[in-house]
Short mmCIF file of C-alpha atoms in Angstrom, two decimals:
data_model
loop_
_atom_site.label_atom_id
_atom_site.label_comp_id
_atom_site.label_asym_id
_atom_site.label_seq_id
_atom_site.Cartn_x
_atom_site.Cartn_y
_atom_site.Cartn_z
CA GLN A 129 -0.05 0.01 0.24
CA VAL A 130 1.32 3.32 -0.48
CA ARG A 131 0.95 6.09 1.58
CA LEU A 132 2.47 10.09 1.44
CA VAL A 133 2.03 11.23 4.66
CA GLU A 134 2.81 14.60 4.83
CA SER A 135 3.79 16.01 8.12
CA GLY A 136 5.98 20.33 9.00
CA GLY A 137 2.08 22.55 8.89
CA ASP A 138 1.68 24.85 11.97
CA SER A 139 0.32 28.40 12.64
CA VAL A 140 3.65 30.58 12.24
CA HIS A 141 3.57 34.50 12.13
CA THR A 142 4.59 36.69 8.73
CA GLY A 143 8.53 36.09 7.74
CA GLY A 144 8.38 32.85 9.88
CA SER A 145 10.15 29.90 8.38
CA LEU A 146 8.57 25.88 7.71
CA THR A 147 9.76 22.68 6.69
CA LEU A 148 6.88 20.14 5.09
CA SER A 149 7.57 16.85 5.54
CA CYS A 150 6.93 13.83 3.15
CA ALA A 151 7.37 10.60 4.03
CA VAL A 152 6.74 7.59 2.25
CA SER A 153 5.91 3.52 1.52
CA GLY A 154 4.60 1.22 -0.90
CA LEU A 155 6.61 2.66 -3.47
CA SER A 156 10.74 3.03 -4.76
CA PHE A 157 11.16 6.80 -4.04
CA ARG A 158 14.49 6.97 -5.96
CA ASP A 159 12.05 6.13 -8.88
CA TYR A 160 9.19 9.32 -8.58
CA ASP A 161 9.41 12.88 -8.65
CA PHE A 162 7.58 14.98 -5.80
CA ALA A 163 5.99 18.14 -5.70
CA TRP A 164 4.64 20.13 -3.08
CA TYR A 165 0.82 21.21 -4.02
CA ARG A 166 -1.66 24.08 -2.23
CA GLN A 167 -5.10 24.58 -2.88
CA ALA A 168 -7.57 26.59 -0.92
CA PRO A 169 -10.61 26.72 -0.44
CA GLY A 170 -12.94 26.30 -3.27
CA GLN A 171 -9.55 26.88 -5.62
CA THR A 172 -7.34 24.31 -7.41
CA ARG A 173 -4.87 22.70 -6.73
CA GLU A 174 -1.56 24.68 -8.07
CA LEU A 175 1.97 23.20 -8.21
CA VAL A 176 4.56 24.99 -5.95
CA ALA A 177 7.81 22.93 -5.66
CA SER A 178 8.62 19.88 -7.83
CA VAL A 179 11.90 17.94 -8.01
CA THR A 180 13.14 15.22 -10.03
CA VAL A 181 14.70 11.61 -9.53
CA ARG A 182 18.32 13.75 -10.36
CA GLY A 183 17.58 16.23 -7.73
CA THR A 184 16.27 19.02 -9.90
CA PRO A 185 14.61 21.03 -8.76
CA LYS A 186 11.82 24.08 -10.08
CA TYR A 187 10.01 26.75 -9.07
CA ALA A 188 6.14 28.60 -8.06
CA VAL A 189 7.33 31.96 -9.32
CA SER A 190 5.38 33.21 -5.97
CA VAL A 191 7.79 31.06 -3.59
CA LYS A 192 11.34 31.82 -6.15
CA GLY A 193 13.46 31.88 -3.31
CA ARG A 194 12.80 31.96 -0.47
CA PHE A 195 11.09 27.62 -0.79
CA THR A 196 12.79 25.22 -1.32
CA ILE A 197 12.53 21.26 -1.71
CA THR A 198 14.48 18.78 -1.29
CA ARG A 199 15.08 15.21 -1.44
CA GLU A 200 16.42 12.27 1.03
CA ASN A 201 16.08 9.09 -1.11
CA THR A 202 17.74 6.98 1.71
CA LYS A 203 14.96 8.22 4.12
CA ASN A 204 11.78 8.06 1.99
CA THR A 205 10.96 11.74 2.04
CA ALA A 206 11.03 14.92 0.58
CA TYR A 207 10.92 18.55 1.80
CA LEU A 208 9.62 21.68 1.22
CA GLN A 209 11.64 24.36 3.10
CA MET A 210 10.03 27.59 3.31
CA ASN A 211 11.41 30.78 4.68
CA ASN A 212 9.54 34.61 4.38
CA LEU A 213 5.88 33.43 5.09
CA VAL A 214 3.28 35.80 4.71
CA PRO A 215 -0.23 35.24 4.79
CA GLY A 216 -1.07 34.35 1.12
CA ASN A 217 0.70 31.24 1.98
CA THR A 218 -2.80 29.66 4.25
CA THR A 219 -3.71 26.93 2.77
CA THR A 220 -3.01 23.43 3.26
CA TYR A 221 0.07 21.50 0.80
CA TYR A 222 0.10 18.39 -0.18
CA CYS A 223 2.74 15.72 -1.93
CA ASN A 224 2.79 14.80 -4.40
CA ALA A 225 4.75 11.26 -5.96
CA GLU A 226 4.13 10.63 -10.03
CA PHE A 227 5.83 8.17 -11.58
CA GLY A 228 4.91 7.56 -15.59
CA ARG A 229 0.89 6.70 -14.79
CA SER A 230 1.69 5.81 -11.75
CA GLN A 231 0.46 9.34 -9.16
CA TYR A 232 -0.39 9.12 -5.53
CA TRP A 233 -1.12 12.04 -3.14
CA GLY A 234 -0.65 13.16 0.68
CA GLN A 235 -3.69 13.69 2.66
CA GLY A 236 -1.97 17.73 2.81
CA THR A 237 -0.91 19.36 5.90
CA LEU A 238 -2.35 22.44 7.00
CA VAL A 239 -0.15 25.50 7.44
CA THR A 240 -1.58 29.70 7.80
CA VAL A 241 0.17 32.65 8.38
CA THR A 242 -0.75 35.43 10.66
CA SER A 243 0.64 38.68 10.32
#
């Protein structure tokens, strides 16, 4: 059974930092690209950052320079380091694993940024 379990969501003030983790089991971690998405209520899910099997990252324009996505194959875990958070970053963040036609999602972790 494939499981992606996000953690690290919390409530912080503007300018604060958080690190989200995505612990993965049930698949061959090193074969999958990973990504973090976010989705606010009533809105479509949008890509925040992704990292390929080779470790190449990509970022949404709005988070570039503030967020860092990494993966640690030895721990079967992907991370999203988020710095200089602003209230607009408040939403639920989801971990995604993709390999060919296979795609899996975690349950999400809530990030709240207050001014």
